[in-house]
XYZ file of C-alpha atoms in Angstrom:
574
model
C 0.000 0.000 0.000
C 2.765 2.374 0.986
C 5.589 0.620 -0.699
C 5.920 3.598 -3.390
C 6.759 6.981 -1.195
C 8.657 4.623 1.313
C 10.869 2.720 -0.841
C 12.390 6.499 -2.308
C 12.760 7.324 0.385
C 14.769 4.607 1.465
C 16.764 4.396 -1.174
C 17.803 8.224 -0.557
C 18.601 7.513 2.938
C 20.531 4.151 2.131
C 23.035 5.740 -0.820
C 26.409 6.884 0.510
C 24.336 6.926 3.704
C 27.540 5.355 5.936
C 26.742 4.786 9.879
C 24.139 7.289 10.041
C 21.823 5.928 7.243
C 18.195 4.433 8.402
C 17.740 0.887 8.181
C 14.438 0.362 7.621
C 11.178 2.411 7.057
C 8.324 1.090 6.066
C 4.242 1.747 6.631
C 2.471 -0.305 9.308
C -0.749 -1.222 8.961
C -3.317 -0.383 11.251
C -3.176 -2.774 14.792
C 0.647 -3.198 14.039
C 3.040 -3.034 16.740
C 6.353 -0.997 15.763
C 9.568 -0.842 17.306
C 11.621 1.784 17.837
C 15.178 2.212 16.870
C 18.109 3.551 19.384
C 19.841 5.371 16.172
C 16.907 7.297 15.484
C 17.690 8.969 18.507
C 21.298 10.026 17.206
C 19.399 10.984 13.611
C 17.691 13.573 15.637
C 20.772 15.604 17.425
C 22.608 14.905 13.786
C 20.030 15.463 10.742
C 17.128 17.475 13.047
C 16.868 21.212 12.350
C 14.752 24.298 11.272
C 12.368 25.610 13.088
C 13.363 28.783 14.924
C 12.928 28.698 18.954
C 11.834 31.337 20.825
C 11.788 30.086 24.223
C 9.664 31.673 27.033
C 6.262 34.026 26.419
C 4.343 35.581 29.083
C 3.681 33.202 31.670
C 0.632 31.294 32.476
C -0.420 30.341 36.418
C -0.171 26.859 37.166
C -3.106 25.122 37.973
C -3.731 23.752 41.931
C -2.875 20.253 42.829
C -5.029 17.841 41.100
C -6.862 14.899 41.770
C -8.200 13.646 38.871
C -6.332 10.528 37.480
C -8.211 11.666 34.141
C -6.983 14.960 33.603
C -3.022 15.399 31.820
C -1.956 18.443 33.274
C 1.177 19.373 30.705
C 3.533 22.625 31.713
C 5.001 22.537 28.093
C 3.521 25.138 26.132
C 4.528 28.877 26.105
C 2.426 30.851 23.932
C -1.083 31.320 23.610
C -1.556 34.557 21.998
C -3.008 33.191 18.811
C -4.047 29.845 17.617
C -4.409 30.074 14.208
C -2.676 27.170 13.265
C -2.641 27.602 9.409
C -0.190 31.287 10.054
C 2.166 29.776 12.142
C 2.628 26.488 14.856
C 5.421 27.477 16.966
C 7.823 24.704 18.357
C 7.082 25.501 22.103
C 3.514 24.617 21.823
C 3.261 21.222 18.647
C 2.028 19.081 22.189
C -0.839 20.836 21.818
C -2.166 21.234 18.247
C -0.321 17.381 18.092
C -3.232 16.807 20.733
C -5.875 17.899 18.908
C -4.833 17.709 15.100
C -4.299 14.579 13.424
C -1.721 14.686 10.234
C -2.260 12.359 7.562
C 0.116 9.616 8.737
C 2.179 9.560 12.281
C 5.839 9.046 11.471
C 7.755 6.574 13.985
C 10.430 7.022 15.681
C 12.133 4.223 13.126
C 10.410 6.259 10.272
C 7.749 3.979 9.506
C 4.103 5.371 8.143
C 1.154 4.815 10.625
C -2.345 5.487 8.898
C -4.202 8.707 10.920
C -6.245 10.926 8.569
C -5.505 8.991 5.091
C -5.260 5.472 4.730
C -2.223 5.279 1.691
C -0.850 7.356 -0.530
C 0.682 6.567 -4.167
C 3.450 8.178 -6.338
C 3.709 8.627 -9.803
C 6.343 7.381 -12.378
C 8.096 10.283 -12.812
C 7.404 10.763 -8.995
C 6.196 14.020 -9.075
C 2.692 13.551 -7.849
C 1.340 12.107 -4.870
C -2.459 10.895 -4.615
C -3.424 10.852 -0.716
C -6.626 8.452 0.393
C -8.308 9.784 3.052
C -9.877 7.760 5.928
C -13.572 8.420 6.337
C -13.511 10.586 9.480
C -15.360 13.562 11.070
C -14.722 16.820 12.925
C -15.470 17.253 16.249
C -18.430 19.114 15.347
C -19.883 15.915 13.120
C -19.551 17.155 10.191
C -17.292 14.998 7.213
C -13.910 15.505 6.876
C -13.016 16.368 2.968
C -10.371 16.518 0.587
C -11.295 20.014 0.003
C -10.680 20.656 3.212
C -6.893 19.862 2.803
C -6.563 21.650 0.104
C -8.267 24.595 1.645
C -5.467 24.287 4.459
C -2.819 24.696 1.787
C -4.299 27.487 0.126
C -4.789 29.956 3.539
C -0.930 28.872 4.208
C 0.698 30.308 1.207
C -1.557 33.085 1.725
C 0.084 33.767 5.252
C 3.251 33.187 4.158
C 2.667 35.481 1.355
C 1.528 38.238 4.123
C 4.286 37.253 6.651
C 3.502 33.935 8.294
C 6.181 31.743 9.332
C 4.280 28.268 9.204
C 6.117 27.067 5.632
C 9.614 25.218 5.665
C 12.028 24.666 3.037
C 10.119 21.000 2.623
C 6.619 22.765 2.782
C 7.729 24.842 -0.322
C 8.468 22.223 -2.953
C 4.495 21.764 -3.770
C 4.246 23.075 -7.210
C 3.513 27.141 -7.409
C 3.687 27.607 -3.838
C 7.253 29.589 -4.112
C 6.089 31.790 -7.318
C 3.056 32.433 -5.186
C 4.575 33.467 -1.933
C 7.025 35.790 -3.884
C 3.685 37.644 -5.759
C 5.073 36.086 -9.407
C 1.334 33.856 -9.208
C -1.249 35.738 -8.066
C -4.257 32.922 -7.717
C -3.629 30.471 -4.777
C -5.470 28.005 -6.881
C -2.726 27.802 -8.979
C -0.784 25.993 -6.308
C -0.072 22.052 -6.860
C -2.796 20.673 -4.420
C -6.554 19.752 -5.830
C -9.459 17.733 -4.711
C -10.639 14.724 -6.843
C -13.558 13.239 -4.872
C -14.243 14.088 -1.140
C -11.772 11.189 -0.336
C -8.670 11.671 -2.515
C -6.577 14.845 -3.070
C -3.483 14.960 -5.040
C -0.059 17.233 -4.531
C 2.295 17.733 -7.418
C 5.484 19.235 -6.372
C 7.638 21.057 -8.467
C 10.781 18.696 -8.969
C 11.030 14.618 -7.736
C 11.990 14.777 -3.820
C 12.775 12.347 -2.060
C 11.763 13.875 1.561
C 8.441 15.083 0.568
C 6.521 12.515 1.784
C 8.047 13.379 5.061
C 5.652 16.629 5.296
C 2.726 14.120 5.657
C 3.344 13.258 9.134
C 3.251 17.540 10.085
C 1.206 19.731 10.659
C 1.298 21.076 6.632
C -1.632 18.902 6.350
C -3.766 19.884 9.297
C -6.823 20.714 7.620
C -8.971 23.395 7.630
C -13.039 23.028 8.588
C -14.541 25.683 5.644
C -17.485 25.454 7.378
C -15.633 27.048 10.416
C -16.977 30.169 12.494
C -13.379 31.605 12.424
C -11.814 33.749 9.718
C -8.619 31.859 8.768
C -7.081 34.545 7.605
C -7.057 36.258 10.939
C -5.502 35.712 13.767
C -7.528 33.546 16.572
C -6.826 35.803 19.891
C -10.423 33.970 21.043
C -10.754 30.916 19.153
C -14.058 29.648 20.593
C -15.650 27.319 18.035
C -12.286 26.111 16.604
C -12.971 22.844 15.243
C -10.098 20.355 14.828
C -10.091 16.487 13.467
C -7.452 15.077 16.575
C -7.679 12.969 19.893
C -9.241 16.122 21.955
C -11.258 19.313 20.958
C -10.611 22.981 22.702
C -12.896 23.332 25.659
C -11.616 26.192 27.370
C -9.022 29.234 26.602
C -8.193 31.659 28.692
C -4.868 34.092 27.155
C -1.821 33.880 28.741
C -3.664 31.778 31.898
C -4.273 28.384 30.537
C -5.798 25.891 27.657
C -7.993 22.753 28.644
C -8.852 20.106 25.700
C -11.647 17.295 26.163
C -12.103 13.584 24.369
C -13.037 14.754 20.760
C -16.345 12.475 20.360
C -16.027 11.965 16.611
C -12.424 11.234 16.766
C -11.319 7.512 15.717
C -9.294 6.988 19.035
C -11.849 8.494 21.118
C -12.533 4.652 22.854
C -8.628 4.106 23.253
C -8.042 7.556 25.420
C -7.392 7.194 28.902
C -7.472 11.160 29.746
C -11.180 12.533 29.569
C -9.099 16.177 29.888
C -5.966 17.743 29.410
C -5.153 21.419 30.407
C -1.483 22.990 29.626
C -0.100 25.486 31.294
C 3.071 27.589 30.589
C 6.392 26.594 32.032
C 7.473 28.716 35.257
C 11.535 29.527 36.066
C 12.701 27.298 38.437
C 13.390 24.036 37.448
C 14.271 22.784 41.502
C 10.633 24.392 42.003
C 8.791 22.640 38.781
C 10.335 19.484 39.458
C 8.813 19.174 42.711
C 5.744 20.140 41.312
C 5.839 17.130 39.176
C 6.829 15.084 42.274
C 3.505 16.357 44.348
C 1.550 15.331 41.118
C 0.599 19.655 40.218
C 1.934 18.642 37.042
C 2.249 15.839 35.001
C 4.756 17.026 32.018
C 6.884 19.907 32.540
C 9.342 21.446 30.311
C 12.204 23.084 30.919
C 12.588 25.918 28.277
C 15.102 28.106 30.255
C 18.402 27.377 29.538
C 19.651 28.400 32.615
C 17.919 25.387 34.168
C 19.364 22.689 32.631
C 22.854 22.118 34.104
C 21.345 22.175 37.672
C 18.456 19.716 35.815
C 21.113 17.787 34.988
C 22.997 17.335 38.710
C 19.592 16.818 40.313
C 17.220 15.098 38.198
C 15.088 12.710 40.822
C 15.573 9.192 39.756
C 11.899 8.546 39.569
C 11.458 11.395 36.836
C 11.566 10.432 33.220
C 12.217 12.886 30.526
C 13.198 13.057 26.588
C 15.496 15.747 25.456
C 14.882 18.438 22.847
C 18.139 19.533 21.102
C 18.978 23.263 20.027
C 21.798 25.439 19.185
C 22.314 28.801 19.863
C 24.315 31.255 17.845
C 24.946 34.773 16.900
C 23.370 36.443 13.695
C 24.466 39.656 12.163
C 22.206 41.973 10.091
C 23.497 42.528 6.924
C 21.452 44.986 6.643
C 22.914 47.304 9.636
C 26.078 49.551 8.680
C 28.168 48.536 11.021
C 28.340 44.905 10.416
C 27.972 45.584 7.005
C 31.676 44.973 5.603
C 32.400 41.675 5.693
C 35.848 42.039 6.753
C 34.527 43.480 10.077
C 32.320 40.342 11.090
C 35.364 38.119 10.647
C 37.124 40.362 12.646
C 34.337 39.955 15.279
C 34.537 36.269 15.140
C 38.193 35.730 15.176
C 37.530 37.242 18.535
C 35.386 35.244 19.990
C 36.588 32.522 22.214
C 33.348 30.428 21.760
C 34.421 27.071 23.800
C 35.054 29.704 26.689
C 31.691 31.063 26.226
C 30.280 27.314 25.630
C 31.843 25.559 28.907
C 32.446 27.800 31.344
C 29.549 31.075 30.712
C 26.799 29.037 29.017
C 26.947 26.244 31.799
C 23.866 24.772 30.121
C 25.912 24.349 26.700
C 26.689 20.920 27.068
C 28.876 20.603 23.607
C 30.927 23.765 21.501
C 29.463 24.545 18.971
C 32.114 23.807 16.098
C 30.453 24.308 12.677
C 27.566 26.738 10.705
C 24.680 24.792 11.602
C 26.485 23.803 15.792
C 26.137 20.003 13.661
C 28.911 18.132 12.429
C 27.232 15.284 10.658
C 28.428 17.318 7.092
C 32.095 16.584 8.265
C 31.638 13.880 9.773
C 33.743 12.050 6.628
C 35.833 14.235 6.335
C 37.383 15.912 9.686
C 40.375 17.409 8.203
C 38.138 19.677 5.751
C 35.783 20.150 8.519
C 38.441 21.406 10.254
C 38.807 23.836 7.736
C 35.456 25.019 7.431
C 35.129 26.137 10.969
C 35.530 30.015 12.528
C 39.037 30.735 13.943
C 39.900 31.892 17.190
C 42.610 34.336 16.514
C 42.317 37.388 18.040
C 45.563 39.111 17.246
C 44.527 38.630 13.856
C 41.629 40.566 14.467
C 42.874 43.123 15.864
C 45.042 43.629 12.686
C 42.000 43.585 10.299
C 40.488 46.074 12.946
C 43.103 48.342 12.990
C 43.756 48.462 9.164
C 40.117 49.371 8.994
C 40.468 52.315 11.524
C 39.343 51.090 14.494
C 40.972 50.247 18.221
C 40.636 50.787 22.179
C 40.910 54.494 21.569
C 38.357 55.098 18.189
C 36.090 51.767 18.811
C 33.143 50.798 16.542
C 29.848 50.737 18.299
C 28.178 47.830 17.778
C 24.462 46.880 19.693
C 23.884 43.378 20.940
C 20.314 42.151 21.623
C 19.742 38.867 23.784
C 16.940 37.837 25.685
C 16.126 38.927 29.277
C 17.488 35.477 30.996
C 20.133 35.376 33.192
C 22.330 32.853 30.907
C 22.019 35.328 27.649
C 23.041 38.188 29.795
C 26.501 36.498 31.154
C 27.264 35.615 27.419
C 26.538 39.026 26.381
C 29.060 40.581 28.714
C 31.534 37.830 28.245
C 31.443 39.055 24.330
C 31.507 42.786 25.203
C 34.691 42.133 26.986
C 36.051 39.688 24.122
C 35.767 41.928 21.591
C 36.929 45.695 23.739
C 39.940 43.881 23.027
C 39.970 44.523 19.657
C 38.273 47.886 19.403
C 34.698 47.116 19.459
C 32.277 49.399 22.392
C 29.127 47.199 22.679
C 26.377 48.011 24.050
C 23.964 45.553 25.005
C 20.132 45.241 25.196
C 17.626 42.543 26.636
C 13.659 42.055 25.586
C 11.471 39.585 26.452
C 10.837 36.796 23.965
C 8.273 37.787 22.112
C 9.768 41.687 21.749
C 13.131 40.110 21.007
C 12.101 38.234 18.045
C 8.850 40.215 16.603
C 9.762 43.725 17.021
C 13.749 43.292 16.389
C 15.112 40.304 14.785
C 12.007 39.549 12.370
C 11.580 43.663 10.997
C 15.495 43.448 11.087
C 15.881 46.350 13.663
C 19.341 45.425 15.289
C 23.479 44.947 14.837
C 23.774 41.428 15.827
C 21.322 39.216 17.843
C 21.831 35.689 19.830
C 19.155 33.744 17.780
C 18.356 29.808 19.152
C 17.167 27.105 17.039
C 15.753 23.963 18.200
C 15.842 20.517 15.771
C 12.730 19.903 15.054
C 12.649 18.343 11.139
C 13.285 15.057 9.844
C 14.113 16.838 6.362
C 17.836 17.856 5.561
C 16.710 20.796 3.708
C 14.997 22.335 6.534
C 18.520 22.074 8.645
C 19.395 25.345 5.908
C 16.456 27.252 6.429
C 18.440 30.039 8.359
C 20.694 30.580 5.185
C 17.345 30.663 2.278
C 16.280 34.124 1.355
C 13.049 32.623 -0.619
C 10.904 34.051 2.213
C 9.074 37.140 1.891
C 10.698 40.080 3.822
C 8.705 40.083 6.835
C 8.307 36.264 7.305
C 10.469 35.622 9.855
C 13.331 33.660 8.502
C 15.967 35.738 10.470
C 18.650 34.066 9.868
C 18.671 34.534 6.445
C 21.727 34.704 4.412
C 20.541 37.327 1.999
C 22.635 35.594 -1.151
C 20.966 34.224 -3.953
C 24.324 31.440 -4.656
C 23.282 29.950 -1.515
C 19.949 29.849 -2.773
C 20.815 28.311 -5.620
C 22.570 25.593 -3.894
C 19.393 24.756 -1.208
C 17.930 24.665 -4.886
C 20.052 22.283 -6.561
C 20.246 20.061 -2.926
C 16.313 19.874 -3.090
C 17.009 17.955 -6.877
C 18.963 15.619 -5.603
C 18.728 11.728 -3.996
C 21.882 10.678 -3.644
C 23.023 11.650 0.442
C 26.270 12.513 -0.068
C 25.688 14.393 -3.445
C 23.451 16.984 -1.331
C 25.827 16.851 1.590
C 28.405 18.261 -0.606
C 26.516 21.124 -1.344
C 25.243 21.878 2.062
C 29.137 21.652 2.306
C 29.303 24.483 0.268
C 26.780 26.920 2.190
C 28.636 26.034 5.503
C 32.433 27.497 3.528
C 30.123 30.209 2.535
C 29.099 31.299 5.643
C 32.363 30.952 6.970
C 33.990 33.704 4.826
C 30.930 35.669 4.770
C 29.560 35.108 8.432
C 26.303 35.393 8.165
C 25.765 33.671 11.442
C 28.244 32.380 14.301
C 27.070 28.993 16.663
C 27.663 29.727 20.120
C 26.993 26.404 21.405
C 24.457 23.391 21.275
C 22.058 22.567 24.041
C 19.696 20.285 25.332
C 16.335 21.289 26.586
C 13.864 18.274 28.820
C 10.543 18.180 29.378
C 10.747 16.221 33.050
C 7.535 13.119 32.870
C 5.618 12.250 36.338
C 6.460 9.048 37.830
C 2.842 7.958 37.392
C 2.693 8.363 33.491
C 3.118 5.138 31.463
C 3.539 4.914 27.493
C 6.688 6.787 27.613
C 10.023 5.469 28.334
C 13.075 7.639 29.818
C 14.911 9.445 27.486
C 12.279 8.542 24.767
C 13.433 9.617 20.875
C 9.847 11.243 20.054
C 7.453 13.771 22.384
C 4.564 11.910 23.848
C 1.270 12.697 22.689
C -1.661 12.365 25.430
C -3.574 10.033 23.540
C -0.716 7.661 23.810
C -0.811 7.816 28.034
C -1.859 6.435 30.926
C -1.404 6.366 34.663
C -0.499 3.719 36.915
């Protein structure tokens, strides 16, 4: 039924693929137990990137001690400012739209296909179009579930991304059109490569054979979209009463920055398998000695840590009876092209000569548990080839920078002022100073600036109002392309890729990589965007992280250190 999509995608992973290729993916059928695989776990910190993290949003209060053994109470959600989930699904809060959206398959942890919303999907010869067979299911309100509806979904999200959403990745864009018609060069969204051909079957033709496509189906890109919905979805939901969604649960109650609860979604196809009649989330708090022992009491039942500053003393005091699976990130420093005075090239190597970043990795960020050696903080491009890796990476030579410094006019006694933004946590703030005192050195006055999370990355980094920023990315893709999605300027100029590279070569290179099955062909050219950003740093890794969300005690259908979040439907208590 599956053996189409799967088997290229297989055979991409398998060629050249060395000890970090997958050895199996397949679909399951429906009823099927699958395994998971340990070296899924190391695909994740190696292959897994994209999505831009902004960690903590105004806070939420925690909800009293309860006493229900139905009701999830998950701390692991940050933001609830908006819901629309066809603008934008922020990392910090996929538990909860993974709670009560379905994709069309769920992708294992060993990469295998389980059926959800569609049953199969095919792939043509020239394996450019995929038909998707839907399962016959309803919305919570009742009402059938359509392939219109899908491609409905589709349609509202190149819209956004047209008008400055952030909800597409590099993956998301190789439907046919959907590029042309975020960049205004197609001007009907119905152009786009996604049509209906009977309530149960829709078909997607992307632009050029990829390999990873079929990856998208297990994310939210195909959440659908209820057209008979109450709610405009071309607005943003600041009170999305009435929200209809096809998952597990269905929104009960939302209260803004206080707290979400979700209940058993009647029409849903695992409403008889659920064990929680309820779940509420509530933001994460500072404090992770504090939080933990609210998970201990049983006031919370999932709790993660998003403040960095947490997790080394996470780390020396986990309780043994606490479970947990990591979330990896890196953290790094972008400069603005844009801004004139990190403008010349020559100045922002200058900048990172200076910077003694396994200094700033091991002994300021406490929490960075590796340094941060290469572009992406990953060094699964090198991996082959150390020596050129080697290469490829930023220097630490600060007497050389105080040359290139100096021949540009600049020392101790006639700095260049330079502004650093970071966000307002204690861990940010330390590196900040440690840089401002690295780079004095070499004629540089900075001047430094915190803003909360949400101020840090919408009114600053996004509208491109700063010098240089600390900018953190958590892994959160299966697809290789999306690991570049800092350095693509196909984005619209508002849309919130702030990393981008502003260069069209290394667009052209993303472009070419998207073409192409064989691994190690496209590894070379991601090759070639890392050398690129090291002579024209465009961005600097700081260092890589870890992040945990800490699991109660009494929660079963997770195991410790699990490879893949856990979704409420899939728990249970003791």
């Amino acid at each position: 039924m599956f053996q189409n999509a799967p088997e290229e995608i297989r055979m991409f992973l398998h060629q050249g693929c060395c000890s970090i290729c997958i050895q199996q993916m397949r679909c399951v059928q429906p009823g099927e137990n699958s395994m998971s695989i340990s070296r899924f776990d190391l695909l994740r910190r190696k292959f897994l990137m994209g999505a831009s993290a902004a960690a903590l949003l105004p806070k939420m209060v925690h909800a009293d001690i309860h006493t229900n053994r139905r009701r999830l109470i998950r701390s692991d959600i940050s933001s609830a400012s908006q819901l629309n989930y066809l603008k934008s699904i922020a990392t910090w809060n996929d538990d909860f739209f993974a709670d009560i959206f379905d994709p069309l398959f769920r992708i294992g942890a060993d990469l295998t296909f389980h059926p959800l919303a569609a049953r199969s999907f095919d792939v043509s010869k020239d394996k450019r179009t995929y038909s998707v067979h839907l399962n016959e299911r309803l919305w919570s309100d009742g009402t059938p579930i359509t392939a219109a509806d899908y491609v409905a979904a589709i349609q509202h999200r190149a819209w956004w991304s047209r008008e400055g959403g952030d909800g597409l990745k590099l993956l998301d864009r190789s439907i046919l059109n959907l590029q042309p018609y975020i960049d205004g060069k197609i001007q009907a969204v119905e152009e786009i490569g996604i049509w209906a051909l009977d309530d149960l079957t829709f078909e997607i033709m992307v632009s050029a054979p990829n390999s990873e496509f079929a990856l998208t189906f297990g994310t939210h890109l195909f959440f659908p979209f209820a057209q008979h919905s109450i709610l405009d979805p071309r607005a943003e939901w600041e009170n999305p009463t009435g929200l209809i969604s096809n998952g597990s649960y269905v929104l009960a109650e939302f209260e803004k920055s206080d707290s979400i609860r979700v209940v058993r979604n009647p029409h849903s196809a695992s409403d008889n398998s659920l064990y929680f009649d309820e779940v509420v989330y509530v933001s994460s708090e500072n404090g992770a000695n504090i939080q933990s022992g609210k998970v201990l009491k049983g006031e919370v039942d999932i709790y993660r840590l998003l403040d960095s500053d947490l997790i080394g003393w996470f780390n020396d005091n986990r309780p043994k009876q606490l479970k947990r699976y990591g979330q990896p990130a890196v953290s790094y420093l972008n400069f603005n092209l844009n801004s004139p005075s990190v403008a010349d090239q020559r100045i922002r190597q200058a900048l990172v000569m200076a910077l003694d970043r396994t200094f700033l990795s091991r002994d300021v960020a406490v929490s960075g548990n590796t340094v941060t050696n290469w572009t992406n903080g990953l060094n699964w491009v090198w991996e082959n080839d150390p020596d050129a890796g080697e290469q490829a990476n930023f220097k630490y030579a600060p007497e050389e920078a105080v040359k290139i410094m100096e021949g540009l006019g600049y020392d101790q006694s006639n700095p260049l002022r330079i502004q650093l933004l970071y966000r307002d946590r204690a861990n940010e703030a330390d590196i900040a100073n440690a840089i401002s005192a690295m780079w004095r050195r070499i004629g540089v006055e900075l001047s430094t600036a915190s803003n909360s999370t949400v101020d840090h990355y919408n009114k600053y980094i996004i509208p491109g109002n700063y010098d240089i920023a600390i900018v953190t990315w958590v892994f959160d893709t299966m697809s290789l392309l999306d690991s570049y999605t800092m350095f693509s300027t196909r984005t619209s100029p508002n849309e919130g890729n702030y990393g981008a590279a502003g260069n069209s070569e290394v667009d052209q290179l993303l472009d070419e990589a998207a073409l192409i099955y064989d691994l190690p062909q496209r590894i070379d050219l991601f090759r070639e965007v890392e050398l690129a950003n090291r002579d024209n740093v465009w961005n600097v890794p700081i260092r890589h992280e870890t992040g945990y969300v800490v699991i109660s005690e009494s929660l079963r259908g997770v195991e410790d250190d699990a490879p893949t979040r856990p979704l409420s439907a899939e728990l249970w208590r003791n």
